[in-house]
Amino acid sequence: MVSRVIPVDPFDLVIFGGTGDLARRKILPALFRRYSSGQMPKNARIIGAARSAMDDAGYRTLTEEAIREFSPGKTCDDGTLKRFLGCLHYVKIDATGEAGWKELTEKVVSVDRVEAYYFSVAPSLFGPLAERLQSHGLADRNARIVVEKPFGRDLETARSLNETLARYFDESQIYRIDHYLGKETVQNLMAVRFGNMLFEPLWNSQFVDHIQITVAETVGVGGRGEYYDKSGAMRDMVQNHLMQLLCLIAMEPPARFDPDAVRDEKLKVIRALEPVEPHHIARGQYDADPADEVEFPDYRTAVDNPRSKTESFVALKTHVANWRWAGTPFYLRTGKRMGARASEITVVFKDTPHSIFGEDAGRHRNVLSIRLQPNEGITLGVTIKEPGPGGMRLIDVPLDMTFADALGPDGGESVDAYERLIMDVIRGNQTLFMRGDEVEAAWAWTDPIINGWTTRGDVPKPYDSGSDGPDAALQLMRRDSREWQKVG
Ligand code: BG6
């Protein structure tokens, strides 16, 4: 299967923080891959803007190294790379001062092309950058800004950030990134739900017993200890990535696949979320890996804060209080240093209303698992008769579709979330970006949970590296006579 590549219009993309970690790991390699695929016009210009003193040649060298380091396994044609590097420029700039802005305005070609400004910098610089773009005449109607997470650390800061950005840019020019929305399989959630007749009639509390959303990581906090210890799993993952997954699973069908129709429906889900009871949450902090405590220390050592009360794991139960979902619990969990790297959504259907096979047949339920990563695909557990002469005994077998198998060996081009999202910015398609009111609603639900922990002085429970999290997470399910599905 050959993917169709539709070239985007000419653009100038300015990357503030252009020499930073995100630019090197994700943004520049993503742009190179889009260039190699033919989607990026040859006359596009990428302007790195950062504090370091560097010229265009230095920025091209930095970019080449980043592409070679962070695109492992991808083919890197030297001629193509050389032509791509020719699109790169650099400006030394002071985000809070005046240095470099005149030069930047001279470099950006604002006639007949899209101007995109990527804020790959600390959130404290979002406001000053927006303000300077405007005062230097760069916030015109061709301009759009791309804002990375974290978007605020609570409702108040998110609201104030929204207000600041709104002073200089219209909402239609603001692209708030949640990279989970750029993942191929996350978009597949919408395709599966709204492209098939099979699932939607059953997609409600009458037929669904409960839904589980798991995003498990094997990595620890790595070199991001300082940021992470001020955030924790709730702010880092639940408020954004898991919330988005929940929205896509729970929302009503939008009338059209267009930005506001989709985001209106997601917003309704977030606003319908019930507050979470303190006893419906389990928090954890990972212990050291006994096999190598130096390489894989415990959470508090990793963040260099011996008394840290920040969670590296959280599991919780919530409800979406509307007609479709009343009474159906949603269980969410995410954590670092868990047993497997796996993002998966499981829809557990109810028992059949009456078993004609009697008590001995046991309990059998259909379970639909949507694997977002790795090994992307869908498995539906179906109940059949156990083969053999032993009478009418039932077993569950998986009806399994791994997308890679179903689509064949060259089954579509694998596109990283950042490739898709950056091209959407250039195309002006906001469907996969969070709207300001969505972000605020997500914080309005998250804040009381975090504030409750602070007020009660809650301390996360330790859990073993490589495990499923603290025992309290298992108990959260068991109290409801349910179990977490095995993932990964
Ligand atoms: C980021 C979080 O947004 O998502 C990280 O800040 C986390 O802590 C990462 O590791 C997970 O993303 P992915 O794409 O690896 O599942």
Short mmCIF file of C-alpha atoms and ligand atoms in Angstrom, two decimals:
data_model
loop_
_atom_site.label_atom_id
_atom_site.label_comp_id
_atom_site.label_asym_id
_atom_site.label_seq_id
_atom_site.Cartn_x
_atom_site.Cartn_y
_atom_site.Cartn_z
CA MET A 1 0.00 0.00 0.00
CA VAL A 2 1.47 3.36 -1.00
CA SER A 3 0.57 6.35 1.21
CA ARG A 4 -0.55 9.47 -0.58
CA VAL A 5 1.61 12.49 0.23
CA ILE A 6 -0.09 15.83 -0.35
CA PRO A 7 2.52 18.61 -0.39
CA VAL A 8 1.87 21.53 1.92
CA ASP A 9 2.11 25.20 0.95
CA PRO A 10 5.42 27.09 1.24
CA PHE A 11 6.19 28.14 4.81
CA ASP A 12 8.65 29.73 7.17
CA LEU A 13 8.92 27.87 10.47
CA VAL A 14 10.74 29.59 13.30
CA ILE A 15 11.72 27.24 16.11
CA PHE A 16 12.28 29.13 19.35
CA GLY A 17 14.46 26.82 21.43
CA GLY A 18 15.80 25.58 18.10
CA THR A 19 18.95 24.08 19.65
CA GLY A 20 17.12 22.42 22.57
CA ASP A 21 16.33 18.82 23.35
CA LEU A 22 12.86 18.69 21.78
CA ALA A 23 14.05 20.39 18.59
CA ARG A 24 16.95 17.96 18.23
CA ARG A 25 15.07 14.80 19.17
CA LYS A 26 11.73 15.40 17.54
CA ILE A 27 11.10 18.56 15.57
CA LEU A 28 14.11 18.64 13.23
CA PRO A 29 14.12 14.87 12.48
CA ALA A 30 10.35 15.08 11.86
CA LEU A 31 10.84 17.93 9.38
CA PHE A 32 13.58 16.03 7.60
CA ARG A 33 11.34 12.98 7.19
CA ARG A 34 8.55 15.13 5.73
CA TYR A 35 11.09 16.72 3.40
CA SER A 36 12.33 13.29 2.29
CA SER A 37 8.77 12.15 1.62
CA GLY A 38 8.22 15.10 -0.71
CA GLN A 39 5.59 16.73 1.50
CA MET A 40 7.66 19.76 2.43
CA PRO A 41 8.13 22.26 -0.39
CA LYS A 42 11.72 22.79 -1.48
CA ASN A 43 11.49 26.53 -0.80
CA ALA A 44 10.32 26.08 2.81
CA ARG A 45 12.55 27.75 5.38
CA ILE A 46 13.29 26.61 8.90
CA ILE A 47 14.80 29.21 11.19
CA GLY A 48 16.30 28.05 14.45
CA ALA A 49 16.17 30.78 17.09
CA ALA A 50 17.91 30.40 20.42
CA ARG A 51 20.30 32.05 22.87
CA SER A 52 23.52 30.36 21.69
CA ALA A 53 25.81 32.19 19.34
CA MET A 54 25.81 30.28 16.06
CA ASP A 55 25.64 30.91 12.33
CA ASP A 56 23.62 29.10 9.65
CA ALA A 57 26.48 26.64 9.03
CA GLY A 58 26.69 25.79 12.75
CA TYR A 59 22.93 25.20 12.89
CA ARG A 60 23.08 22.94 9.87
CA THR A 61 25.80 20.86 11.53
CA LEU A 62 23.79 20.61 14.75
CA THR A 63 20.73 19.54 12.75
CA GLU A 64 22.63 16.96 10.72
CA GLU A 65 23.97 15.40 13.93
CA ALA A 66 20.50 15.38 15.48
CA ILE A 67 18.97 13.72 12.42
CA ARG A 68 21.64 11.03 12.32
CA GLU A 69 21.31 10.42 16.07
CA PHE A 70 17.54 10.51 16.42
CA SER A 71 16.34 8.84 13.25
CA PRO A 72 17.79 5.40 13.87
CA GLY A 73 16.73 2.74 11.45
CA LYS A 74 15.37 5.29 8.98
CA THR A 75 17.11 5.69 5.68
CA CYS A 76 19.00 8.91 5.42
CA ASP A 77 19.96 9.76 1.86
CA ASP A 78 22.99 12.06 1.91
CA GLY A 79 21.89 14.11 -1.11
CA THR A 80 18.42 14.67 0.34
CA LEU A 81 19.90 15.57 3.71
CA LYS A 82 22.19 18.11 2.10
CA ARG A 83 19.28 19.74 0.25
CA PHE A 84 17.19 19.75 3.45
CA LEU A 85 20.01 21.42 5.39
CA GLY A 86 19.95 24.16 2.76
CA CYS A 87 16.48 25.15 4.07
CA LEU A 88 17.92 25.90 7.53
CA HIS A 89 18.89 29.25 8.97
CA TYR A 90 19.73 30.51 12.41
CA VAL A 91 19.16 33.64 14.48
CA LYS A 92 20.62 34.29 17.91
CA ILE A 93 17.77 35.78 19.86
CA ASP A 94 16.84 36.96 23.33
CA ALA A 95 13.25 35.91 24.07
CA THR A 96 12.81 38.51 26.80
CA GLY A 97 14.99 41.29 25.36
CA GLU A 98 15.43 42.98 22.00
CA ALA A 99 18.55 41.26 20.70
CA GLY A 100 18.04 39.36 17.46
CA TRP A 101 14.45 40.43 16.72
CA LYS A 102 15.33 42.81 13.91
CA GLU A 103 17.35 40.09 12.22
CA LEU A 104 14.49 37.63 12.63
CA THR A 105 11.99 39.99 11.02
CA GLU A 106 14.37 40.36 8.08
CA LYS A 107 14.66 36.59 7.69
CA VAL A 108 10.96 35.75 7.78
CA VAL A 109 9.32 36.06 4.36
CA SER A 110 5.82 37.09 5.27
CA VAL A 111 4.37 37.47 1.81
CA ASP A 112 2.27 34.63 0.40
CA ARG A 113 3.43 32.00 2.77
CA VAL A 114 2.51 30.51 6.11
CA GLU A 115 4.54 31.70 9.08
CA ALA A 116 4.68 29.31 12.00
CA TYR A 117 6.39 30.02 15.32
CA TYR A 118 7.15 26.98 17.42
CA PHE A 119 7.51 27.74 21.14
CA SER A 120 9.82 24.89 22.13
CA VAL A 121 10.90 26.78 25.24
CA ALA A 122 10.09 27.00 28.96
CA PRO A 123 6.41 27.99 29.54
CA SER A 124 7.54 31.19 31.28
CA LEU A 125 8.69 32.42 27.84
CA PHE A 126 5.39 31.80 25.99
CA GLY A 127 3.98 35.22 26.97
CA PRO A 128 7.14 37.26 26.24
CA LEU A 129 7.57 35.55 22.86
CA ALA A 130 3.96 36.22 21.84
CA GLU A 131 4.30 39.82 22.89
CA ARG A 132 7.52 40.34 20.93
CA LEU A 133 6.15 38.67 17.83
CA GLN A 134 3.40 41.22 17.87
CA SER A 135 5.52 44.25 18.65
CA HIS A 136 7.84 43.33 15.77
CA GLY A 137 4.97 43.00 13.34
CA LEU A 138 5.22 39.22 13.03
CA ALA A 139 1.82 38.36 14.52
CA ASP A 140 -0.01 38.97 11.25
CA ARG A 141 -2.84 36.88 9.88
CA ASN A 142 -0.49 34.43 8.16
CA ALA A 143 1.13 33.65 11.49
CA ARG A 144 0.39 30.77 13.80
CA ILE A 145 2.04 29.72 17.03
CA VAL A 146 2.69 26.20 18.26
CA VAL A 147 2.78 25.79 22.02
CA GLU A 148 4.26 22.75 23.74
CA LYS A 149 3.08 21.29 27.01
CA PRO A 150 2.95 21.88 29.91
CA PHE A 151 0.15 24.33 29.22
CA GLY A 152 -0.13 25.72 32.74
CA ARG A 153 0.23 23.75 35.95
CA ASP A 154 -3.34 24.35 37.16
CA LEU A 155 -6.51 26.10 36.04
CA GLU A 156 -5.35 29.53 37.12
CA THR A 157 -2.02 29.43 35.27
CA ALA A 158 -3.61 27.86 32.16
CA ARG A 159 -6.29 30.55 32.13
CA SER A 160 -3.76 33.31 32.49
CA LEU A 161 -1.64 31.83 29.69
CA ASN A 162 -4.71 31.62 27.45
CA GLU A 163 -5.49 35.25 28.22
CA THR A 164 -1.93 36.33 27.47
CA LEU A 165 -1.80 34.52 24.14
CA ALA A 166 -5.27 35.81 23.22
CA ARG A 167 -3.97 39.36 23.51
CA TYR A 168 -1.75 38.80 20.48
CA PHE A 169 -3.27 35.88 18.55
CA ASP A 170 -6.70 34.66 17.62
CA GLU A 171 -7.65 31.16 18.90
CA SER A 172 -7.54 29.96 15.26
CA GLN A 173 -3.80 30.83 15.23
CA ILE A 174 -2.90 28.93 18.43
CA TYR A 175 -1.85 25.27 18.15
CA ARG A 176 -1.53 23.62 21.59
CA ILE A 177 0.30 20.33 21.16
CA ASP A 178 -0.63 17.07 22.83
CA HIS A 179 1.59 14.67 20.92
CA TYR A 180 -0.73 11.74 21.76
CA LEU A 181 -3.26 13.20 19.34
CA GLY A 182 -0.70 12.93 16.56
CA LYS A 183 -0.21 9.20 17.04
CA GLU A 184 -1.56 7.11 14.19
CA THR A 185 -3.41 4.71 16.45
CA VAL A 186 -4.96 7.43 18.56
CA GLN A 187 -6.61 8.72 15.41
CA ASN A 188 -7.60 5.16 14.71
CA LEU A 189 -9.80 5.33 17.79
CA MET A 190 -12.05 7.69 15.85
CA ALA A 191 -11.84 5.59 12.69
CA VAL A 192 -12.78 2.42 14.58
CA ARG A 193 -15.64 4.03 16.47
CA PHE A 194 -17.15 6.16 13.75
CA GLY A 195 -16.14 4.27 10.61
CA ASN A 196 -17.78 0.98 11.62
CA MET A 197 -21.40 0.16 12.30
CA LEU A 198 -20.38 -2.71 14.54
CA PHE A 199 -19.25 -0.93 17.69
CA GLU A 200 -21.29 2.23 18.12
CA PRO A 201 -24.66 0.61 19.00
CA LEU A 202 -22.96 -1.20 21.89
CA TRP A 203 -20.89 1.78 22.99
CA ASN A 204 -22.83 2.80 26.11
CA SER A 205 -23.58 1.88 29.69
CA GLN A 206 -26.25 -0.61 28.69
CA PHE A 207 -23.65 -2.91 27.15
CA VAL A 208 -20.29 -1.77 28.53
CA ASP A 209 -19.38 -2.83 32.06
CA HIS A 210 -16.33 -0.60 32.35
CA ILE A 211 -13.43 0.89 30.40
CA GLN A 212 -9.73 0.80 31.26
CA ILE A 213 -7.10 3.16 29.90
CA THR A 214 -3.49 2.24 30.63
CA VAL A 215 -0.36 4.13 29.59
CA ALA A 216 2.54 2.22 31.13
CA GLU A 217 6.18 3.15 30.65
CA THR A 218 9.31 1.21 31.50
CA VAL A 219 11.49 4.33 31.62
CA GLY A 220 12.00 6.33 34.81
CA VAL A 221 12.20 10.11 35.04
CA GLY A 222 15.61 10.09 33.36
CA GLY A 223 17.28 13.49 33.17
CA ARG A 224 13.96 15.34 33.63
CA GLY A 225 13.87 14.99 37.43
CA GLU A 226 13.61 18.69 38.18
CA TYR A 227 10.61 19.23 35.88
CA TYR A 228 8.97 15.93 36.76
CA ASP A 229 9.14 16.32 40.52
CA LYS A 230 7.12 19.54 40.23
CA SER A 231 4.57 17.82 37.99
CA GLY A 232 4.05 14.15 38.76
CA ALA A 233 2.06 11.65 36.74
CA MET A 234 -1.21 13.51 37.22
CA ARG A 235 0.00 16.71 35.57
CA ASP A 236 2.48 15.08 33.19
CA MET A 237 0.21 12.39 31.75
CA VAL A 238 -3.36 12.27 33.08
CA GLN A 239 -4.40 15.90 32.61
CA ASN A 240 -3.42 15.76 28.95
CA HIS A 241 -2.65 12.42 27.26
CA LEU A 242 -4.99 10.13 29.22
CA MET A 243 -7.68 12.79 29.22
CA GLN A 244 -7.50 12.98 25.43
CA LEU A 245 -7.78 9.20 25.13
CA LEU A 246 -10.77 9.22 27.46
CA CYS A 247 -12.41 11.93 25.35
CA LEU A 248 -11.96 10.01 22.11
CA ILE A 249 -13.39 6.85 23.68
CA ALA A 250 -16.33 8.52 25.41
CA MET A 251 -17.37 11.37 23.11
CA GLU A 252 -20.52 11.51 20.99
CA PRO A 253 -20.03 11.24 17.22
CA PRO A 254 -19.22 14.71 15.92
CA ALA A 255 -21.30 15.78 12.93
CA ARG A 256 -18.16 16.27 10.85
CA PHE A 257 -14.47 15.52 11.19
CA ASP A 258 -13.59 19.17 11.54
CA PRO A 259 -11.68 20.96 14.30
CA ASP A 260 -14.50 22.59 16.19
CA ALA A 261 -17.01 19.76 15.77
CA VAL A 262 -14.49 17.28 17.24
CA ARG A 263 -13.28 19.60 19.98
CA ASP A 264 -16.82 20.58 21.01
CA GLU A 265 -17.60 16.90 21.65
CA LYS A 266 -14.37 16.32 23.58
CA LEU A 267 -15.08 19.35 25.73
CA LYS A 268 -18.53 17.98 26.64
CA VAL A 269 -16.89 14.79 27.92
CA ILE A 270 -14.39 16.65 30.09
CA ARG A 271 -17.13 18.85 31.53
CA ALA A 272 -19.23 15.75 32.29
CA LEU A 273 -16.45 14.08 34.29
CA GLU A 274 -17.38 13.56 37.92
CA PRO A 275 -14.97 14.68 40.63
CA VAL A 276 -12.79 11.80 41.80
CA GLU A 277 -13.28 10.56 45.37
CA PRO A 278 -10.00 10.35 47.33
CA HIS A 279 -10.51 6.63 47.94
CA HIS A 280 -10.82 6.08 44.19
CA ILE A 281 -7.20 7.03 43.58
CA ALA A 282 -3.95 5.10 44.08
CA ARG A 283 -0.64 6.94 43.90
CA GLY A 284 2.80 5.41 43.79
CA GLN A 285 6.53 6.13 43.62
CA TYR A 286 8.89 3.57 42.11
CA ASP A 287 11.58 1.78 44.07
CA ALA A 288 15.09 1.09 42.81
CA ASP A 289 15.66 -1.85 40.51
CA PRO A 290 17.36 -4.39 42.83
CA ALA A 291 19.38 -5.73 39.88
CA ASP A 292 21.10 -2.34 39.35
CA GLU A 293 20.38 0.35 41.92
CA VAL A 294 22.99 2.69 40.47
CA GLU A 295 21.70 2.70 36.91
CA PHE A 296 18.04 2.49 37.99
CA PRO A 297 17.69 4.26 41.35
CA ASP A 298 14.45 4.80 43.22
CA TYR A 299 12.28 7.80 42.33
CA ARG A 300 13.43 10.04 45.17
CA THR A 301 17.09 9.49 44.33
CA ALA A 302 16.39 10.02 40.63
CA VAL A 303 14.81 13.43 41.30
CA ASP A 304 17.30 14.25 44.04
CA ASN A 305 14.57 14.98 46.58
CA PRO A 306 14.63 12.53 49.51
CA ARG A 307 11.28 13.72 50.84
CA SER A 308 9.44 14.02 47.53
CA LYS A 309 5.69 13.41 47.68
CA THR A 310 5.29 13.49 43.90
CA GLU A 311 3.71 10.45 42.24
CA SER A 312 5.35 8.54 39.40
CA PHE A 313 2.23 6.36 39.16
CA VAL A 314 -1.44 7.08 39.45
CA ALA A 315 -4.55 4.95 39.02
CA LEU A 316 -8.05 6.29 39.46
CA LYS A 317 -11.71 5.63 38.84
CA THR A 318 -13.98 8.26 37.34
CA HIS A 319 -17.39 8.52 35.72
CA VAL A 320 -18.71 10.45 32.76
CA ALA A 321 -22.03 11.77 34.02
CA ASN A 322 -24.20 11.78 30.90
CA TRP A 323 -26.90 9.59 29.32
CA ARG A 324 -24.49 7.41 27.42
CA TRP A 325 -22.15 6.58 30.28
CA ALA A 326 -24.08 6.92 33.55
CA GLY A 327 -22.98 4.05 35.81
CA THR A 328 -20.00 2.89 33.68
CA PRO A 329 -16.70 3.41 35.49
CA PHE A 330 -13.60 4.53 33.62
CA TYR A 331 -10.37 3.32 35.21
CA LEU A 332 -7.21 5.22 34.25
CA ARG A 333 -3.64 4.32 35.14
CA THR A 334 -0.22 5.47 34.13
CA GLY A 335 3.22 5.11 35.60
CA LYS A 336 6.95 5.06 35.04
CA ARG A 337 9.22 2.06 35.55
CA MET A 338 6.42 -0.40 35.06
CA GLY A 339 6.74 -3.94 33.73
CA ALA A 340 6.07 -3.14 30.07
CA ARG A 341 5.80 -0.16 27.75
CA ALA A 342 2.21 -0.32 26.65
CA SER A 343 -0.63 2.06 25.93
CA GLU A 344 -3.90 0.25 25.70
CA ILE A 345 -7.61 0.88 26.02
CA THR A 346 -9.86 -1.97 27.06
CA VAL A 347 -13.61 -1.96 26.74
CA VAL A 348 -15.08 -4.73 28.90
CA PHE A 349 -18.62 -5.59 27.88
CA LYS A 350 -21.31 -6.82 30.26
CA ASP A 351 -22.31 -10.42 30.84
CA THR A 352 -24.95 -11.82 28.55
CA PRO A 353 -28.33 -11.22 30.23
CA HIS A 354 -28.93 -14.95 30.69
CA SER A 355 -26.62 -17.91 30.26
CA ILE A 356 -28.34 -20.80 28.50
CA PHE A 357 -25.30 -22.96 29.30
CA GLY A 358 -25.81 -22.98 33.05
CA GLU A 359 -23.51 -22.25 36.00
CA ASP A 360 -20.75 -24.64 34.89
CA ALA A 361 -20.07 -22.59 31.76
CA GLY A 362 -18.54 -19.89 33.97
CA ARG A 363 -18.48 -16.17 33.34
CA HIS A 364 -17.56 -14.99 29.85
CA ARG A 365 -17.40 -11.44 28.67
CA ASN A 366 -16.40 -9.83 25.43
CA VAL A 367 -13.36 -7.65 25.84
CA LEU A 368 -12.25 -5.23 23.15
CA SER A 369 -8.61 -4.18 23.47
CA ILE A 370 -7.24 -1.35 21.41
CA ARG A 371 -3.42 -1.36 21.48
CA LEU A 372 -2.06 2.11 20.83
CA GLN A 373 1.61 1.16 21.22
CA PRO A 374 3.50 -1.03 20.65
CA ASN A 375 2.19 -3.75 18.33
CA GLU A 376 -0.73 -1.52 17.32
CA GLY A 377 -3.97 -3.31 16.69
CA ILE A 378 -7.29 -4.49 18.00
CA THR A 379 -8.24 -7.70 19.74
CA LEU A 380 -11.79 -8.78 20.46
CA GLY A 381 -12.24 -11.60 22.96
CA VAL A 382 -15.01 -13.87 21.68
CA THR A 383 -16.59 -16.77 23.57
CA ILE A 384 -16.75 -20.11 21.74
CA LYS A 385 -17.27 -23.74 22.59
CA GLU A 386 -14.21 -25.51 23.90
CA PRO A 387 -13.37 -28.11 21.25
CA GLY A 388 -13.70 -31.75 22.17
CA PRO A 389 -16.25 -34.15 23.56
CA GLY A 390 -16.42 -32.67 27.09
CA GLY A 391 -19.90 -31.18 26.73
CA MET A 392 -20.85 -27.57 26.23
CA ARG A 393 -17.91 -25.86 27.90
CA LEU A 394 -17.02 -22.33 26.90
CA ILE A 395 -13.69 -20.62 26.35
CA ASP A 396 -12.64 -17.15 25.23
CA VAL A 397 -10.48 -16.80 22.14
CA PRO A 398 -8.99 -13.63 20.67
CA LEU A 399 -10.12 -12.30 17.33
CA ASP A 400 -6.89 -10.50 16.73
CA MET A 401 -5.92 -7.87 14.24
CA THR A 402 -2.44 -6.45 14.39
CA PHE A 403 -2.45 -3.51 12.00
CA ALA A 404 1.03 -4.30 10.66
CA ASP A 405 -0.16 -7.79 9.61
CA ALA A 406 -3.50 -6.62 8.29
CA LEU A 407 -1.96 -3.89 6.15
CA GLY A 408 0.78 -6.08 4.70
CA PRO A 409 4.57 -5.68 4.76
CA ASP A 410 4.61 -2.17 3.27
CA GLY A 411 1.40 -1.32 5.09
CA GLY A 412 1.34 2.41 4.98
CA GLU A 413 4.06 4.81 5.93
CA SER A 414 4.84 5.07 9.61
CA VAL A 415 4.61 8.73 10.51
CA ASP A 416 5.77 10.06 13.85
CA ALA A 417 3.30 12.19 15.81
CA TYR A 418 5.44 15.31 15.36
CA GLU A 419 5.60 14.88 11.58
CA ARG A 420 1.84 14.80 11.33
CA LEU A 421 1.27 17.62 13.81
CA ILE A 422 3.76 20.03 12.23
CA MET A 423 2.30 19.43 8.78
CA ASP A 424 -1.19 20.06 10.24
CA VAL A 425 0.04 23.39 11.59
CA ILE A 426 1.19 24.38 8.12
CA ARG A 427 -2.08 23.16 6.59
CA GLY A 428 -4.01 25.13 9.21
CA ASN A 429 -5.86 22.09 10.54
CA GLN A 430 -6.49 22.35 14.28
CA THR A 431 -8.42 19.08 14.74
CA LEU A 432 -5.52 17.38 16.53
CA PHE A 433 -4.69 20.34 18.76
CA MET A 434 -6.26 21.30 22.06
CA ARG A 435 -8.48 24.31 22.22
CA GLY A 436 -8.07 26.75 25.11
CA ASP A 437 -11.39 25.85 26.76
CA GLU A 438 -10.54 22.12 26.58
CA VAL A 439 -7.26 22.66 28.44
CA GLU A 440 -8.99 24.75 31.08
CA ALA A 441 -11.74 22.18 31.58
CA ALA A 442 -9.12 19.44 32.00
CA TRP A 443 -7.37 21.47 34.70
CA ALA A 444 -10.69 22.23 36.40
CA TRP A 445 -11.16 18.46 36.85
CA THR A 446 -7.52 17.78 37.79
CA ASP A 447 -6.97 20.62 40.29
CA PRO A 448 -9.19 19.33 43.14
CA ILE A 449 -7.45 15.95 42.97
CA ILE A 450 -3.98 17.46 43.29
CA ASN A 451 -5.09 20.04 45.87
CA GLY A 452 -6.65 17.24 47.93
CA TRP A 453 -3.30 15.43 48.07
CA THR A 454 -1.54 18.60 49.15
CA THR A 455 -4.11 19.42 51.83
CA ARG A 456 -4.09 15.89 53.24
CA GLY A 457 -0.28 15.59 53.02
CA ASP A 458 -0.79 12.42 50.98
CA VAL A 459 2.35 10.35 50.43
CA PRO A 460 2.51 8.01 47.39
CA LYS A 461 2.97 4.29 48.10
CA PRO A 462 6.22 2.68 46.96
CA TYR A 463 6.05 0.09 44.18
CA ASP A 464 8.58 -2.29 42.67
CA SER A 465 10.32 -1.31 39.47
CA GLY A 466 8.99 -3.53 36.70
CA SER A 467 5.65 -4.12 38.44
CA ASP A 468 2.04 -3.08 37.77
CA GLY A 469 2.24 -0.29 40.35
CA PRO A 470 1.38 -0.28 44.05
CA ASP A 471 -0.97 -2.79 45.59
CA ALA A 472 -3.50 0.01 46.14
CA ALA A 473 -4.01 0.10 42.35
CA LEU A 474 -4.98 -3.56 42.31
CA GLN A 475 -7.29 -3.01 45.29
CA LEU A 476 -8.98 -0.12 43.48
CA MET A 477 -10.23 -2.69 40.97
CA ARG A 478 -10.74 -5.60 43.33
CA ARG A 479 -13.05 -3.60 45.56
CA ASP A 480 -15.31 -3.42 42.49
CA SER A 481 -14.78 -7.16 41.77
CA ARG A 482 -12.77 -6.30 38.68
CA GLU A 483 -9.17 -6.77 37.51
CA TRP A 484 -6.78 -4.74 35.41
CA GLN A 485 -6.33 -6.35 32.02
CA LYS A 486 -2.83 -7.52 31.29
CA VAL A 487 -1.14 -5.17 28.83
CA GLY A 488 2.04 -5.33 26.79
C1 BG6 B 1 5.37 13.14 27.62
C2 BG6 B 1 5.66 13.08 29.10
O1 BG6 B 1 4.39 14.10 27.35
O2 BG6 B 1 4.94 11.87 27.16
C3 BG6 B 1 6.69 12.02 29.39
O3 BG6 B 1 6.11 14.35 29.55
C4 BG6 B 1 6.28 10.70 28.81
O4 BG6 B 1 6.92 11.91 30.79
C5 BG6 B 1 5.90 10.84 27.33
O5 BG6 B 1 7.37 9.80 28.93
C6 BG6 B 1 5.30 9.56 26.81
O6 BG6 B 1 5.14 9.67 25.42
P1 BG6 B 1 5.24 8.39 24.46
O7 BG6 B 1 4.97 8.95 23.09
O8 BG6 B 1 6.60 7.82 24.62
O9 BG6 B 1 4.16 7.44 24.92
#
